[in-house]
Tab-separated table of C-alpha atoms and ligand atoms in Angstrom:
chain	number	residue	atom	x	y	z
K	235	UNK	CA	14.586	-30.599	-15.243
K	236	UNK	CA	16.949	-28.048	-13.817
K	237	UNK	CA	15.890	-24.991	-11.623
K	238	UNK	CA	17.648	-22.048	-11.125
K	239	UNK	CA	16.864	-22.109	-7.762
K	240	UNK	CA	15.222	-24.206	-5.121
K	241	UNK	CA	14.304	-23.342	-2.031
K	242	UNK	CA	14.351	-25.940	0.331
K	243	UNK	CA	12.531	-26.831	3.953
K	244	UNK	CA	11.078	-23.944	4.383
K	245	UNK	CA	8.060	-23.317	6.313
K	246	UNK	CA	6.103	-22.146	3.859
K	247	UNK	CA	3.440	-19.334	4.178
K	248	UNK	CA	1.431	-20.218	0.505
K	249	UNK	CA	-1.400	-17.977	1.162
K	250	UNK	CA	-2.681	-20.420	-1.707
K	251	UNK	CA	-6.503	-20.049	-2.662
K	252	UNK	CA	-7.117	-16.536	-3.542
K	253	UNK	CA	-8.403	-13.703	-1.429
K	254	UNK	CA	-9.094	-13.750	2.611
K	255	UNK	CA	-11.664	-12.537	4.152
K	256	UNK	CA	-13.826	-13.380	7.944
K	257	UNK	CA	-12.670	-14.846	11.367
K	258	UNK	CA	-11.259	-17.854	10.283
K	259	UNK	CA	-8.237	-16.791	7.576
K	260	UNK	CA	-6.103	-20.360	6.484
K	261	UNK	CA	-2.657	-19.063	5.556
K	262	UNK	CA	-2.151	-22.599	3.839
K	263	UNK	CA	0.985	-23.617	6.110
K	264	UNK	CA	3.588	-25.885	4.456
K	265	UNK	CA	6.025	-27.559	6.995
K	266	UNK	CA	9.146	-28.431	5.540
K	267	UNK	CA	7.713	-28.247	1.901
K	268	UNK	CA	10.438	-27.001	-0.892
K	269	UNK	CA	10.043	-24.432	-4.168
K	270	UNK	CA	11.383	-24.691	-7.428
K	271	UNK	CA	12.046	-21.496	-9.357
K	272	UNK	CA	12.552	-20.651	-12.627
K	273	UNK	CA	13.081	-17.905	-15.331
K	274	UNK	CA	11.676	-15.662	-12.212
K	275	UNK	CA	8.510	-17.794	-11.651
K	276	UNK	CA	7.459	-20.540	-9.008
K	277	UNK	CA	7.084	-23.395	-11.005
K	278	UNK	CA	6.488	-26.025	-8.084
K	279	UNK	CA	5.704	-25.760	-4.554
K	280	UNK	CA	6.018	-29.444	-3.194
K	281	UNK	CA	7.821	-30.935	-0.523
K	282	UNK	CA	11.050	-33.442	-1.221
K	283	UNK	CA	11.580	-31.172	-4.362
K	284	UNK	CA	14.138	-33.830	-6.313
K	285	UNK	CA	15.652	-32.516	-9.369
K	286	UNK	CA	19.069	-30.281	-9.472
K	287	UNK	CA	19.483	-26.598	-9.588
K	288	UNK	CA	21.604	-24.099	-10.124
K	289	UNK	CA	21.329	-23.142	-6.695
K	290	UNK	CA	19.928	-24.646	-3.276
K	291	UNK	CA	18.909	-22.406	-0.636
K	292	UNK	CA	18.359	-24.419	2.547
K	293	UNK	CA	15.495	-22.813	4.813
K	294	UNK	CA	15.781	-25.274	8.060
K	295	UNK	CA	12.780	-24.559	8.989
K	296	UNK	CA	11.797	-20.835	8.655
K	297	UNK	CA	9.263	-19.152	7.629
K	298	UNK	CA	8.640	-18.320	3.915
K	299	UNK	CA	6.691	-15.897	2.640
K	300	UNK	CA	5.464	-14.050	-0.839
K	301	UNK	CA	7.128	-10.514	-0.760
K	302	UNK	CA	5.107	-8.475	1.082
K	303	UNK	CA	2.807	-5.519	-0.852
K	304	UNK	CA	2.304	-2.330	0.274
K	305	UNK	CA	-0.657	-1.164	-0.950
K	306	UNK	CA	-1.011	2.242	-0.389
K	307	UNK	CA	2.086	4.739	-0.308
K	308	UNK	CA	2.486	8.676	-0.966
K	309	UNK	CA	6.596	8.340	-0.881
K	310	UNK	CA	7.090	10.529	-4.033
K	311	UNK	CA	7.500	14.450	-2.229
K	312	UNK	CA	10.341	16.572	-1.703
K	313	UNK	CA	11.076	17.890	2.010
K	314	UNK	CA	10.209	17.234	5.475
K	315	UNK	CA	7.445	18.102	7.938
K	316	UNK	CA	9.462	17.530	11.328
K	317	UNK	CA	8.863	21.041	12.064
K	318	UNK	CA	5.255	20.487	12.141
K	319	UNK	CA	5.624	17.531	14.322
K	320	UNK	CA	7.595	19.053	16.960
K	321	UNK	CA	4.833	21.579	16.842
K	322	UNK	CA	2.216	18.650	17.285
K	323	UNK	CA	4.229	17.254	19.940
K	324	UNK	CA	3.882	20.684	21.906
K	325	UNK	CA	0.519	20.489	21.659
K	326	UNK	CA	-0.599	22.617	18.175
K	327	UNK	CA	-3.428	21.358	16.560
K	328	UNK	CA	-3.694	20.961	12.570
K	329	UNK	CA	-5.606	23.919	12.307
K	330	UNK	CA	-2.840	25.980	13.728
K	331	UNK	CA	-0.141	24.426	11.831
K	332	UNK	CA	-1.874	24.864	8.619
K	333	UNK	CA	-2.155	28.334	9.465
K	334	UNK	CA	1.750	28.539	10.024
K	335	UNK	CA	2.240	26.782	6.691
K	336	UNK	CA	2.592	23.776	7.398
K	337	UNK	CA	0.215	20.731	6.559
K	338	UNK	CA	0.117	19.027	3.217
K	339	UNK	CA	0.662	22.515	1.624
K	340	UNK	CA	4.208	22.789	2.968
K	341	UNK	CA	4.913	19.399	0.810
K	342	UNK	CA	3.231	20.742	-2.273
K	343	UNK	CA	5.304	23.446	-2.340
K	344	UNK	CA	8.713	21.222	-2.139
K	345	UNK	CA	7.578	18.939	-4.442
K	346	UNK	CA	7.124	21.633	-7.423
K	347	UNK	CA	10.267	23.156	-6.959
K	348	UNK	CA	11.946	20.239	-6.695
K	349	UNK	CA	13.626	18.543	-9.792
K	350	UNK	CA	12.902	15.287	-11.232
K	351	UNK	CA	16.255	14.142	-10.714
K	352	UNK	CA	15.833	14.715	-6.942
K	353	UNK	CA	12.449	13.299	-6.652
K	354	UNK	CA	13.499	10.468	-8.080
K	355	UNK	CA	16.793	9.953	-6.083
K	356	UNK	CA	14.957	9.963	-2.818
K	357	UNK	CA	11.948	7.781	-4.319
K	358	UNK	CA	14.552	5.104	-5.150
K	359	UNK	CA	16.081	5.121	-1.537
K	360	UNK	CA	13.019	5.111	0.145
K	361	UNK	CA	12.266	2.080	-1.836
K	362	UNK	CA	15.412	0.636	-1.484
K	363	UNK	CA	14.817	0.682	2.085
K	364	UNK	CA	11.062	-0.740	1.929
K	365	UNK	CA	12.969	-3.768	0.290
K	366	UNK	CA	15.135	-4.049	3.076
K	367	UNK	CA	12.442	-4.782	5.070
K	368	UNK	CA	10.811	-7.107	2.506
K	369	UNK	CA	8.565	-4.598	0.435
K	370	UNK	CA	8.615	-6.428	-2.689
K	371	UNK	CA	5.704	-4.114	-4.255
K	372	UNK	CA	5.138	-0.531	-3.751
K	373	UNK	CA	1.756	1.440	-4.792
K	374	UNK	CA	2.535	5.113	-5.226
K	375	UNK	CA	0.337	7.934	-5.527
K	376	UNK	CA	0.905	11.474	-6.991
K	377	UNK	CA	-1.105	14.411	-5.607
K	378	UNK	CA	1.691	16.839	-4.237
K	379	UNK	CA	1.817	18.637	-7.277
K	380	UNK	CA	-2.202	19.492	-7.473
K	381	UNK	CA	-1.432	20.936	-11.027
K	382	UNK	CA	-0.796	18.845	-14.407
K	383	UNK	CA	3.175	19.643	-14.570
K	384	UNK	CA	4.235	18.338	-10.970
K	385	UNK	CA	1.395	15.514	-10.839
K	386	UNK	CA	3.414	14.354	-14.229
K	387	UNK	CA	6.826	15.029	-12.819
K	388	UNK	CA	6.026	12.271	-10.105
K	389	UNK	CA	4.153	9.754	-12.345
K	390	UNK	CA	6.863	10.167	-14.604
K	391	UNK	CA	9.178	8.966	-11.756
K	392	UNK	CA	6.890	6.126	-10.896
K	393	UNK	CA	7.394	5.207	-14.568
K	394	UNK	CA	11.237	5.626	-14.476
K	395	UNK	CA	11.404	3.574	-11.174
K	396	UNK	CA	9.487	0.812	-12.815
K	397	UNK	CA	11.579	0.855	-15.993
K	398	UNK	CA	14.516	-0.134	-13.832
K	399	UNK	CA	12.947	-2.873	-12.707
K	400	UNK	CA	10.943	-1.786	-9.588
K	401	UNK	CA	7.681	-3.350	-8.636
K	402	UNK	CA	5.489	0.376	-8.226
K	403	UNK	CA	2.107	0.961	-9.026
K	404	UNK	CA	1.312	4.360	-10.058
K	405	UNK	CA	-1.702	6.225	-8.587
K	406	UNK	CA	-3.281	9.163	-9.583
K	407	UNK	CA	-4.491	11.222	-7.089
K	408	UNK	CA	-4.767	14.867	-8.455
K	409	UNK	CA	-8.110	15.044	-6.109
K	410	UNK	CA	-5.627	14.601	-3.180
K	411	UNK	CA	-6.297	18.752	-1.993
K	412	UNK	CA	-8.191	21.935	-3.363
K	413	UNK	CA	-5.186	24.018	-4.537
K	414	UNK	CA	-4.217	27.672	-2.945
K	415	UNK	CA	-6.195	30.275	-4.837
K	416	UNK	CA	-9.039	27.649	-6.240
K	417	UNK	CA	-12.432	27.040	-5.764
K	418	UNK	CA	-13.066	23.515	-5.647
K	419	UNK	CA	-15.932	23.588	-8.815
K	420	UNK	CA	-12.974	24.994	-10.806
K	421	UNK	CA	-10.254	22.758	-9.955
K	422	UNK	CA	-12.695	19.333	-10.012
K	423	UNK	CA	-13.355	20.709	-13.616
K	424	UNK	CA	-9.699	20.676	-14.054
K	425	UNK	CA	-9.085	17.289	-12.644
K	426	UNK	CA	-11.583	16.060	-14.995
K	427	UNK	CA	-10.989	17.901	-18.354
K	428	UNK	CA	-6.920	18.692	-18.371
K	429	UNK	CA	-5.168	16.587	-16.326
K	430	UNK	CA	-7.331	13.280	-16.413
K	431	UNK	CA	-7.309	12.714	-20.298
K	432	UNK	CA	-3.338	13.706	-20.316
K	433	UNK	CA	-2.289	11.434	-17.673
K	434	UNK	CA	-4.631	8.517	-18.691
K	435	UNK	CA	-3.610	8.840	-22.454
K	436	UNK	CA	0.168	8.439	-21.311
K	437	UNK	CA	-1.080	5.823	-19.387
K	438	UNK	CA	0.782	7.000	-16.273
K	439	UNK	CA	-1.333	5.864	-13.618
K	440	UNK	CA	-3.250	2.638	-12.544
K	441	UNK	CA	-5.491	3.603	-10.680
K	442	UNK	CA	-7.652	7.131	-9.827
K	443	UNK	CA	-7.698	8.210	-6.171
K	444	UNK	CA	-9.607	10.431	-3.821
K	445	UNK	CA	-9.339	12.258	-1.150
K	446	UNK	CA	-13.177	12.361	0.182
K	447	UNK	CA	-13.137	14.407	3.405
K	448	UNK	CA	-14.976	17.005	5.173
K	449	UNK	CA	-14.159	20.510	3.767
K	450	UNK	CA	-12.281	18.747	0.981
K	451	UNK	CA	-14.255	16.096	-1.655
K	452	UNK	CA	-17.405	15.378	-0.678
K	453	UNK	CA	-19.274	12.086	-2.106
K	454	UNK	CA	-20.671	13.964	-4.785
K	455	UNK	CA	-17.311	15.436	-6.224
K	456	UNK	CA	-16.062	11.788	-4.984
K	457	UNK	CA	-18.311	10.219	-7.374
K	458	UNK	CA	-17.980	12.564	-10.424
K	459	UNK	CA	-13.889	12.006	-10.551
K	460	UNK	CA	-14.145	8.411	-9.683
K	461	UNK	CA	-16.614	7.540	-12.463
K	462	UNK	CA	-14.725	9.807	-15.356
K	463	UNK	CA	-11.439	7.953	-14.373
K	464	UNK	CA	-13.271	4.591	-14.593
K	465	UNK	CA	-13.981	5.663	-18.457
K	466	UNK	CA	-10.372	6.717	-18.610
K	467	UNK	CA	-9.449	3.437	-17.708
K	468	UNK	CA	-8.502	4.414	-14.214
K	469	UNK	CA	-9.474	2.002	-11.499
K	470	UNK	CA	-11.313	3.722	-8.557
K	471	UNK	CA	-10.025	3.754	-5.339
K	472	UNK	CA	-10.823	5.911	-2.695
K	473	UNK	CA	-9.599	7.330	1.026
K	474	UNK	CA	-12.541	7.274	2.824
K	475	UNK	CA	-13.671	7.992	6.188
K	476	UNK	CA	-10.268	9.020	8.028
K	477	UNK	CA	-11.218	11.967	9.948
K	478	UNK	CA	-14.834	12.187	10.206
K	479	UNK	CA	-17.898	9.722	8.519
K	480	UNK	CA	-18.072	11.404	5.737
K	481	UNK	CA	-19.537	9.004	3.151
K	482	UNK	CA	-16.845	7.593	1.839
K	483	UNK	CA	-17.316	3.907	2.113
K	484	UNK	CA	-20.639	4.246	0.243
K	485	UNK	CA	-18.940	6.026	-2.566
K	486	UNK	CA	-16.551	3.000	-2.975
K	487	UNK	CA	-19.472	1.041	-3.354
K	488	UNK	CA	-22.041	2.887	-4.998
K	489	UNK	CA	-18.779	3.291	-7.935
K	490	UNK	CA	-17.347	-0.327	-7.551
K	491	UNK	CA	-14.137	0.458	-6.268
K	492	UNK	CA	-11.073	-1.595	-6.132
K	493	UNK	CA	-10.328	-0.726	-2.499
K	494	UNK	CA	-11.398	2.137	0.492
K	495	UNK	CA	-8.611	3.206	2.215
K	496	UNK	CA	-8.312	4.647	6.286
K	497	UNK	CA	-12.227	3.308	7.000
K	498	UNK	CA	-12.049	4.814	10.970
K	499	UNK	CA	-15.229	5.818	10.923
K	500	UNK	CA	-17.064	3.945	7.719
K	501	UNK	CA	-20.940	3.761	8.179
K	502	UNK	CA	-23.031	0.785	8.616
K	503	UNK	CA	-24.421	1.710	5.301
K	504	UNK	CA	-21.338	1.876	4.167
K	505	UNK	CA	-19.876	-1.020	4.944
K	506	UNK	CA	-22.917	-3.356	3.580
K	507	UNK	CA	-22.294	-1.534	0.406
K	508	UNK	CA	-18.670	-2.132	0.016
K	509	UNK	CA	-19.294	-5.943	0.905
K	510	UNK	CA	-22.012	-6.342	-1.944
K	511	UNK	CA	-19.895	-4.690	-4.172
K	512	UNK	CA	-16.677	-6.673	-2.669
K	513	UNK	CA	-14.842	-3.336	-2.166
K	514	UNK	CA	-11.444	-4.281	-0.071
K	515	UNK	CA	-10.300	-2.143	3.267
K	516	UNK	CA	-7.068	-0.920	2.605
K	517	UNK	CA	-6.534	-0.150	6.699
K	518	UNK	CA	-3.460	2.192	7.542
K	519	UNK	CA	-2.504	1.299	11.082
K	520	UNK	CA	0.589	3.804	11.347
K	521	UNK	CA	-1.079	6.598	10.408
K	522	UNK	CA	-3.792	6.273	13.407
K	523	UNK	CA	-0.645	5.207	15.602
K	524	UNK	CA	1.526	8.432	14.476
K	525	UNK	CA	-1.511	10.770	15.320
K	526	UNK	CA	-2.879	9.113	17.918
K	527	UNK	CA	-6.380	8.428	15.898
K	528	UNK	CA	-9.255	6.653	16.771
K	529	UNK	CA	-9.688	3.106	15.519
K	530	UNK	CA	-11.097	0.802	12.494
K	531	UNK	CA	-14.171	-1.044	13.288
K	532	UNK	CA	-12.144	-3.938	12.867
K	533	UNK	CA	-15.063	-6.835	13.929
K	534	UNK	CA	-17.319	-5.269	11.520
K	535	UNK	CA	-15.498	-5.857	8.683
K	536	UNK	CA	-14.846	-9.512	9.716
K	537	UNK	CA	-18.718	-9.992	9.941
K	538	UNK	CA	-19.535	-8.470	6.461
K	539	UNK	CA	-16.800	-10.235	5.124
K	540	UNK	CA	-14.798	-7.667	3.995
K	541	UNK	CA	-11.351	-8.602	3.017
K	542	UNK	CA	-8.880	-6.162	4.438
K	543	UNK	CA	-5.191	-5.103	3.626
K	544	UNK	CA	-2.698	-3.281	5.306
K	545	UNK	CA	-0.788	-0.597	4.204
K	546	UNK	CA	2.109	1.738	5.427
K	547	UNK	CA	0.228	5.328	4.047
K	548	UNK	CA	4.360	6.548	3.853
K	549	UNK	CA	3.832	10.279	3.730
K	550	UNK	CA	5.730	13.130	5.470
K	551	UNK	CA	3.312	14.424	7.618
K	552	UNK	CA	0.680	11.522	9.064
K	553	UNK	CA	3.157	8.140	8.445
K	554	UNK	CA	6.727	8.626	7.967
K	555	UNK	CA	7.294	5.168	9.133
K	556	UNK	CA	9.218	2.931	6.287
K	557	UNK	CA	9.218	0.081	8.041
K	558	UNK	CA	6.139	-2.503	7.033
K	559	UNK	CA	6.786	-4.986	9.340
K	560	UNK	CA	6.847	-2.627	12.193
K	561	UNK	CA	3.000	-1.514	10.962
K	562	UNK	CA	2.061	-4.902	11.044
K	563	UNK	CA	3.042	-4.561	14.640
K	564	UNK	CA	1.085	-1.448	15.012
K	565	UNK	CA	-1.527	-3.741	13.116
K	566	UNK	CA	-1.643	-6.118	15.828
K	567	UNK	CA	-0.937	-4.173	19.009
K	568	UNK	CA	-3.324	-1.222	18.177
K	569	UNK	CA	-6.087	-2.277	15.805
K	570	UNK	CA	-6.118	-5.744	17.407
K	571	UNK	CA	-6.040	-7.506	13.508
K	572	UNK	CA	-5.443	-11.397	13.817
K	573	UNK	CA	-1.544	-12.322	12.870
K	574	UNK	CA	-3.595	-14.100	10.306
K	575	UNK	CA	-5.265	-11.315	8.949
K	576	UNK	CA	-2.103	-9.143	8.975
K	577	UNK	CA	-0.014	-11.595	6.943
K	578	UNK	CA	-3.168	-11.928	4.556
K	579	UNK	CA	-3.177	-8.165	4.343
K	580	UNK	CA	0.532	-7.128	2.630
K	581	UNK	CA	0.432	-10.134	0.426
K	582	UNK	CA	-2.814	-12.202	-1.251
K	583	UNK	CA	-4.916	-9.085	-0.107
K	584	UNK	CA	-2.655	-6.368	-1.082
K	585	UNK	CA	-2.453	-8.059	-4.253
K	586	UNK	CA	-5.980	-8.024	-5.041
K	587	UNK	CA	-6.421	-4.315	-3.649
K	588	UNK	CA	-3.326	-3.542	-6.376
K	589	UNK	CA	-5.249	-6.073	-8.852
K	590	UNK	CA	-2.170	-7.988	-9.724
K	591	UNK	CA	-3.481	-10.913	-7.781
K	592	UNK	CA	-2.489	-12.968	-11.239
K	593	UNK	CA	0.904	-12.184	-10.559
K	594	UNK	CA	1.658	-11.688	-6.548
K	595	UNK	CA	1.143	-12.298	-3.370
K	596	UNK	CA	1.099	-16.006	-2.941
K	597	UNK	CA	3.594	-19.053	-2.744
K	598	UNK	CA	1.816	-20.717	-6.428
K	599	UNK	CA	2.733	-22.018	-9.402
K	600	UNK	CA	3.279	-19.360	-11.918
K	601	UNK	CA	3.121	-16.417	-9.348
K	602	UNK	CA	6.749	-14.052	-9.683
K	603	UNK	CA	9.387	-15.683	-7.316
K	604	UNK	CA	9.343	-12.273	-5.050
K	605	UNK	CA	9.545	-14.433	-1.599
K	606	UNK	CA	11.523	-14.009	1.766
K	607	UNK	CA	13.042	-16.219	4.295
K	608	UNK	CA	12.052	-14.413	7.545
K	609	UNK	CA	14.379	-15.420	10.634
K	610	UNK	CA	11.943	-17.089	12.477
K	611	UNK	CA	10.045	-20.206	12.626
K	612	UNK	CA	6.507	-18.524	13.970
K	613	UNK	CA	5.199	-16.443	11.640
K	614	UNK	CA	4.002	-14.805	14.863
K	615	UNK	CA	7.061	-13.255	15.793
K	616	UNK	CA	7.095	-10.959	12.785
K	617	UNK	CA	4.566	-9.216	15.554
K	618	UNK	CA	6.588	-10.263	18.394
K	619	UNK	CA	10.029	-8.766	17.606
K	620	UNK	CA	8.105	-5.449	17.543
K	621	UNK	CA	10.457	-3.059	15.273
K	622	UNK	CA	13.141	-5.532	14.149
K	623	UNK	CA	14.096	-6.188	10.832
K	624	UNK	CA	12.292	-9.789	10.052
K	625	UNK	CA	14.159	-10.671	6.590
K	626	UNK	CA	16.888	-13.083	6.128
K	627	UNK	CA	17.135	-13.122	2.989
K	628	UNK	CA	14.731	-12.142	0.192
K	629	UNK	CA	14.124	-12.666	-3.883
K	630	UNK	CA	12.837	-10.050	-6.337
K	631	UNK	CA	11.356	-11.658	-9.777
K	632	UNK	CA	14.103	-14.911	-9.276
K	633	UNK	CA	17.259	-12.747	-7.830
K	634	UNK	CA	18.039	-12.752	-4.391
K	635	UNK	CA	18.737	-9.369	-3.432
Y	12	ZN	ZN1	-3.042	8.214	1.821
């Protein structure tokens, strides 16, 4: 039998056994084990691997890993918000800036007048850059347009990006803001009757998001868009809990959510709900490192269980930080997370928070050959080396990139 490629001596990172969760996370550690890959699969992960290829990769030793998955991403908009943050830096809260303009507003308004073509340019660099640093899978959600035409305009770029050959993951997340000149009734109405059957009938998103917040979507409006996309076809998923308790985590449970994402302040309540309903925590350390936020309850969700991912939140105004492994960082250094649970959380866990756990996120047979070689022998260091760029060399579906 002849591979295409084989990877060989690596140190591999398997993640093998489905999803993590607790204290104790195994990370199934392969010392000097090889990988045999073909047609853009894994077909064997072994070690002394002894049939030819078309290619041999020596590892000597360093760490592989599955691509990593970001699982939560907003990197479709048009614009900037540096102004606002040199306001922030001076000491202007949110309040103020919104009422200078600024705020998520400022990037609704870029996005609709901005073309396709350009949205789509800048999409594809930002992703080309996320690869760079071993992004192998990128979620995206829509919600700067906050009106059917612009939502489309970015899903429709999701769906262009992924026609190329990208791995993105299209969101929709129309109940991302209440719109200038709405009332929320109205626009929730909206959501649910215009721009919910158009975008689920074109099948343009995976997944139905929402932003439940204090003065924005409460539970109850939570629960109403969640539960039509779910009979859309939509899986729920929810940001919950960022700036205030707000009920968030319950929602994810009470609707059987794929994932809550942000969880600062998630009640106790909460929390038992979204472990008997085995609801993952999408946790977004560079957004509470950016703004200087307040903390996960990270031990909590080890005692309930929880299984948590990690994700970058790329956005103009509360993460413009491109760099994964330098969140995982973050991860570490801020939210205290294990280097176990890190690794865990932007591959097997990501993948199950993205549900294409059949497909990513683990060194197994018949999982997509998206892998990298890192440059160092301790997974560990991918911490360590706080803001360098860990990838040697990585693989996309079989090609190395
Ligand atoms: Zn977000």
């Amino acid at each position: 039998m002849e591979f295409d490629i084989i990877i060989k001596n690596g140190t591999l990172i398997t993640l093998e056994g489905g999803i993590k969760s607790g204290k104790d996370i195994n990370l199934g550690i392969k010392e000097n084990w090889d990988i045999g890959i073909r047609n853009g699969k894994i077909e064997v992960v072994a070690p002394g691997i002894k049939d030819s290829a078309r290619k041999i990769i020596s590892a000597n030793g360093k760490i592989v890993t599955p691509g990593f998955i970001d699982p939560h991403t907003h990197l479709i908009f048009a614009g900037n918000r540096v102004d606002e943050f040199g306001m922030r830096l001076k000491g202007a809260s949110y309040m103020e800036i919104r009422e200078k303009g600024g705020g998520i507003k400022k990037t609704v308004q870029n996005t609709k007048n901005a073309s396709s073509e350009e949205l789509y340019q800048s999409a594809k660099q930002r992703i080309e850059t996320m690869l760079k640093w071993g992004v192998t899978t990128v979620e995206i959600k829509s919600g700067y347009g906050l009106e059917l035409g612009t939502e489309m305009k970015m899903l429709n770029v999701v769906k262009k990006l992924k026609e190329e050959g990208y791995n993105v993951i299209p969101t929709f997340l129309g109940a991302h803001d209440i719109p200038e000149g709405w009332k929320k009734d109205t626009y929730i109405e909206h959501i649910l009757s215009v721009m919910m059957p158009e975008i689920a009938g074109k099948k343009l998103a995976a997944f139905c998001d929402v932003f439940c917040e204090k003065d924005v979507f409460n539970p109850n409006d939570a629960m109403r868009i969640l539960q039509r996309g779910k009979a859309y076809g939509l899986i729920p998923k929810i940001h919950a809990d960022e700036i205030t308790s707000s009920g968030g985590a319950e929602v994810s449970g009470e609707v059987q959510a794929i994932s809550a994402e942000h969880l600062i302040y998630p009640s106790d309540n909460g929390l038992k709900m979204m472990a008997e309903n085995g609801v993952i925590a999408v946790l977004l350390p560079g957004t509470s490192f950016f703004l200087n936020e307040s903390i996960p309850p990270i031990e909590k969700f080890r005692n309930h269980n929880i299984p948590i991912a990690i994700g970058s939140d790329f956005n103009p105004g509360s993460s413009p930080i491109i760099s994964l492994p330098l969140i995982m960082g973050i991860a570490a250094i801020k939210y205290k997370l294990y280097p176990e649970e890190i690794i865990a959380g932007v591959t097997i866990n990501a993948a199950y928070a993205l549900n294409i756990q059949d497909k990513k996120g683990s060194i197994e047979t018949g999982k997509d050959a998206d892998l990298l070689i890192l440059k160092y022998k301790d997974y560990r260091e991918i911490l360590y080396w706080l803001g360098e760029n860990p990838v040697e060399k990585e693989m996309l579906g079989g090609r190395i990139k």
